[in-house]
C-alpha positions as MATLAB code, in Angstrom:
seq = 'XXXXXXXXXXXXXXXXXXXXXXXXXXXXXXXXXXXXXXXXXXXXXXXXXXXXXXXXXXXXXXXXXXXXXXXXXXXXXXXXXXXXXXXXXXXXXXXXXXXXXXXXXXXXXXXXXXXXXXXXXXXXXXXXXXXXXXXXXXXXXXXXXXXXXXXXXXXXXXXXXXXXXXXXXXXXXXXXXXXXXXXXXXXXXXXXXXXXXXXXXXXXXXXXXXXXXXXXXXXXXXXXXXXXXXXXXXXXXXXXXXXXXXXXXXXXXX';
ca = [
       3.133  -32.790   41.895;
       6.908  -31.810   42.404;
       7.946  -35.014   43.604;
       5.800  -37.029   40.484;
       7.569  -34.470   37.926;
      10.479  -35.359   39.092;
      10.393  -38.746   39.240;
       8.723  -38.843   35.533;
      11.757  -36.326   35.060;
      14.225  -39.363   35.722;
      12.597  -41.837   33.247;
      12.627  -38.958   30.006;
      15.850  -38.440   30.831;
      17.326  -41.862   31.295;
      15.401  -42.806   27.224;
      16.819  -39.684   25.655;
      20.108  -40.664   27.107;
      19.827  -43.955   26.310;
      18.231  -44.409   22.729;
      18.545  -40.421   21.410;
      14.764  -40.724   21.551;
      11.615  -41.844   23.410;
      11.416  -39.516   26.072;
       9.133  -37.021   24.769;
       6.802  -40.044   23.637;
       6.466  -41.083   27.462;
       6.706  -37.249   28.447;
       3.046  -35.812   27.515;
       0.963  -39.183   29.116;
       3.664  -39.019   31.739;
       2.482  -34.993   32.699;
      -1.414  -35.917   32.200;
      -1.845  -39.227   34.123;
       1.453  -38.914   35.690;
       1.501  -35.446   37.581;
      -1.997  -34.472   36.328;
      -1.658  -31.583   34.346;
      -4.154  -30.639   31.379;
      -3.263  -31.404   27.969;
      -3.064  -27.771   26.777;
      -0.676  -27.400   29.885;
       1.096  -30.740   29.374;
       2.419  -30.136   26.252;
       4.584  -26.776   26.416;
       5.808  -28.670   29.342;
       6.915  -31.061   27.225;
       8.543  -29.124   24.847;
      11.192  -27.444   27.870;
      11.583  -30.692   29.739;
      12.608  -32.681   26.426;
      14.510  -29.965   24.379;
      17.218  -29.064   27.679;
      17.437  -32.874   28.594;
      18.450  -33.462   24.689;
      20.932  -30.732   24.442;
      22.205  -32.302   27.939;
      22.229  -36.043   26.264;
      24.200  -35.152   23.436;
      27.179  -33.831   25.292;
      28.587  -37.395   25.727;
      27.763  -38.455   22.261;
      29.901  -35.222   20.660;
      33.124  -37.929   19.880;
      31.014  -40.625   18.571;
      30.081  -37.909   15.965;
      26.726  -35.563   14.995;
      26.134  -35.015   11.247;
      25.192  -31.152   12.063;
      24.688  -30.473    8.141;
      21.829  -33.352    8.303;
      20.692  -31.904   11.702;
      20.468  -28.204   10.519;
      18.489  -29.310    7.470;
      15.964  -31.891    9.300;
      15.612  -29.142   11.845;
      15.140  -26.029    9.840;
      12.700  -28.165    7.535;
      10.203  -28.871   10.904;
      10.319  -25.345   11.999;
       7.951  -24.088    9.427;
       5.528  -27.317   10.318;
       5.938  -26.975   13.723;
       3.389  -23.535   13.369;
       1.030  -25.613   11.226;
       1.044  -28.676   13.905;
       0.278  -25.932   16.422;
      -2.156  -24.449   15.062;
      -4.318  -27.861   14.301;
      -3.751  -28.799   17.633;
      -6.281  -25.808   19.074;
      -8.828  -27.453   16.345;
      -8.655  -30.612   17.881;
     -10.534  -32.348   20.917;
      -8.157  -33.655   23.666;
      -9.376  -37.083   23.406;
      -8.846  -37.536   19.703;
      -5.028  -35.862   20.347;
      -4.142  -38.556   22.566;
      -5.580  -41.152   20.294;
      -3.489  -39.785   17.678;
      -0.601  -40.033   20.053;
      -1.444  -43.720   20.818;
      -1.517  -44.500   17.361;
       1.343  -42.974   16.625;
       3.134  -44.864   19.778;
       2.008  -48.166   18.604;
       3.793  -47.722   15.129;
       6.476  -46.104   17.193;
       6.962  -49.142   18.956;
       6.542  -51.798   16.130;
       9.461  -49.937   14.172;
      11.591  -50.179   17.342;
      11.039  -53.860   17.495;
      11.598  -54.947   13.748;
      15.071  -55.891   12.892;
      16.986  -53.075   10.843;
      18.800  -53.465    7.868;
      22.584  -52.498    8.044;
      23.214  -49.098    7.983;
      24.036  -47.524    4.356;
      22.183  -45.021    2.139;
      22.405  -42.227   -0.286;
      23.004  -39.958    3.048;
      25.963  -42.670    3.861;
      27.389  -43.562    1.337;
      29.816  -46.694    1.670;
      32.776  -44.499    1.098;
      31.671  -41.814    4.243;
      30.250  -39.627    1.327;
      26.240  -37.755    0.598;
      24.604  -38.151   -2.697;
      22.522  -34.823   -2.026;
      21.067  -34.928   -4.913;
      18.897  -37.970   -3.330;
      19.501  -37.439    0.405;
      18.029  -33.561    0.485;
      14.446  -34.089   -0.415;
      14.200  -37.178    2.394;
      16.020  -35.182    4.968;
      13.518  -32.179    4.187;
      10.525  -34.601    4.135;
      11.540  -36.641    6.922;
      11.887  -32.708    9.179;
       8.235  -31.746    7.703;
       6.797  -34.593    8.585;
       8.516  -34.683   12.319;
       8.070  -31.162   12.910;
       4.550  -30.885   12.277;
       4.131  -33.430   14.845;
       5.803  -31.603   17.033;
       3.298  -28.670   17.122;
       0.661  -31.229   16.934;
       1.361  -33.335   20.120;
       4.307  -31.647   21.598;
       6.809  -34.354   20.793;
      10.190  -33.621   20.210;
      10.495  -36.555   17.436;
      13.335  -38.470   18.678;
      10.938  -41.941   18.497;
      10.662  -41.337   14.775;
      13.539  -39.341   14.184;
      15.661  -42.416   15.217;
      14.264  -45.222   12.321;
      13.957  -42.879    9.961;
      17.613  -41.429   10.037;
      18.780  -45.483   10.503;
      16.518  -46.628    8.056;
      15.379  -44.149    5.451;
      18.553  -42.192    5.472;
      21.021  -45.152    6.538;
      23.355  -43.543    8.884;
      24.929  -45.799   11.545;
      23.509  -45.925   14.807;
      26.306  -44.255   16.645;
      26.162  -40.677   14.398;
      22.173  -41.155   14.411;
      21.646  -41.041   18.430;
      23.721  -37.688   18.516;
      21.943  -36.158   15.404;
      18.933  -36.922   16.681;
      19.263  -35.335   19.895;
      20.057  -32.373   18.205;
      17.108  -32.328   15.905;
      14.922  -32.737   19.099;
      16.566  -29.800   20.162;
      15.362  -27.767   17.244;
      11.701  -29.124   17.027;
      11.359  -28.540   20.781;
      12.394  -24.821   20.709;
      10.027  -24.372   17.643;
       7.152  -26.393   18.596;
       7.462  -24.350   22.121;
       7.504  -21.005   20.349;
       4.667  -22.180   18.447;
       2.126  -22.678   21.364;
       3.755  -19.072   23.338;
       0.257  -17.520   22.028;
      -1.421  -19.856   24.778;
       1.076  -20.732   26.959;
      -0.341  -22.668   29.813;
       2.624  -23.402   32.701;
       3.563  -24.728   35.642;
       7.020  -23.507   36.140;
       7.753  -25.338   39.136;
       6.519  -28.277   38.153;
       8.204  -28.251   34.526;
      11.829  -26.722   36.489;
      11.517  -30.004   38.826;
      10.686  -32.351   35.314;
      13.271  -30.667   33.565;
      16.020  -30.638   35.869;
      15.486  -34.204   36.883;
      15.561  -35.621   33.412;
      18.702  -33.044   32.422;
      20.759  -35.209   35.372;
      19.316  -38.889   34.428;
      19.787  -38.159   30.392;
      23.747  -37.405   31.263;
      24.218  -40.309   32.872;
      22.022  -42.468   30.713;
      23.820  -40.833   27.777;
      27.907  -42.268   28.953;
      25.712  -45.520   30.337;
      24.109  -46.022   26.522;
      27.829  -46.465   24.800;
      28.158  -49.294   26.290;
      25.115  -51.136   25.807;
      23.941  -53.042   22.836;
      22.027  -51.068   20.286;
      19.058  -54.457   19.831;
      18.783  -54.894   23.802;
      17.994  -50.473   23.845;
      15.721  -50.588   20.859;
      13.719  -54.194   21.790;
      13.126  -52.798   25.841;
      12.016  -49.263   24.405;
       9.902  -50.539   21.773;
       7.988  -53.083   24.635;
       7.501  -49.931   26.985;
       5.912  -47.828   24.334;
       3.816  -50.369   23.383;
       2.727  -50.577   26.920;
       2.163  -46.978   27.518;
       0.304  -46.058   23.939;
      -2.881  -48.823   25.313;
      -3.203  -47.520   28.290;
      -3.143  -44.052   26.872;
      -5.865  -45.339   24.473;
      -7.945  -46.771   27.168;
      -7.852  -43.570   29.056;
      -8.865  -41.794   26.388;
     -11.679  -43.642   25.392;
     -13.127  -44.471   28.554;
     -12.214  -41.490   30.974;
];
């Protein structure tokens, strides 16, 4: 199981690094089909092995810029869902969780694979300006919204975080990657808190996950300048594609 977590570990931490995103999408079928660990155990897991590999990923993205305002808001907004995602998720059958979370891969991947418009938006304005007034209710809806999926499924956001910063709230790709991996940050340390009443761990395992995909998503993350944003976000969106059938077919047949 150490060696699996860690080579899972690698692949979380090479997307986050990457993309500012994906790797806690591939994280949770990655710990149950991957290393084998029960859902209930799988996704606390999550939460640690995504939120330290993002706060390692961003470290290299710090000059291309982080809108921390925008991060702070989206962040503090999907705290307070984070509880509510939690607590549906100990309502819920395993089965229908992960078909939630293959549903929610497949429009994941869809997004990734549909051309964007240019970036530009009442959070980015033309001039490098924020019309608040019409950026602050979509930043706070856009955290709700990510947050409480969080708690639900133990995903840090990043794989909707990214389109809906690009597209909803039009920054350009290079601020959104690093903003992003700090929102992830965030969600992860309040969707983790969230499920501390029932904490299922493997520490070993999750230390060996974690510490793998902290060393891949610092790498990935000086690698990712330097590749073109369509080739990252075509690739990812084709992998999680992949990944949310299979998940489906596992759920509905194991």
């Amino acid at each position: 199981m150490i060696i699996s977590a860690a080579a899972f570990g690698l692949v979380v931490g090479a997307l986050l690094g990457l993309v500012g995103g994906g790797g806690s999408i591939l994280a949770v079928p990655a710990l149950v089909y991957g290393v084998g660990l029960p859902l209930a155990a799988a996704i606390p897991t999550s939460l640690v092995v995504v939120g330290a590999s993002s706060a390692v990923a961003v470290l290299p993205r710090l000059r291309q810029g982080v809108n921390w305002r925008l991060a702070l808001i989206i962040g503090a907004a999907g705290t307070a869902t984070a509880y509510l995602g939690a607590m549906v998720n100990r309502l819920l059958d395993p089965k229908i969780l992960l078909l939630a979370f293959a549903a929610i891969m497949v429009f994941a991947g869809v997004r990734m694979l549909l051309p964007t418009k240019s970036a530009g938006g009442s959070c980015a304005l033309p001039g490098g300006g924020v019309n608040w007034r019409s950026c602050l209710p979509k930043a706070i809806a856009t955290g709700a919204v990510v947050g409480f999926l969080t708690g639900l499924l133990g995903v840090g956001g990043g794989f909707l975080i990214v389109p809906a910063l690009t597209l909803v709230l039009g920054l350009p790709m290079a601020v959104t990657v690093g903003t992003s991996l700090v929102i992830i940050v965030i969600n992860s340390i309040a969707g983790f808190a969230a499920h501390l009443g029932d904490l299922q761990i493997d520490w070993a395992v999750t230390a060996a996950f974690a510490g793998a995909a902290m060393l891949a998503s610092l790498v990935a993350g000086r690698i990712g300048t330097r590749i073109p944003d369509k080739a990252l976000k075509r690739g990812f969106g084709i992998l999680v594609l992949v990944i949310a059938v299979y998940v489906a077919l596992q759920a509905l047949f194991s």
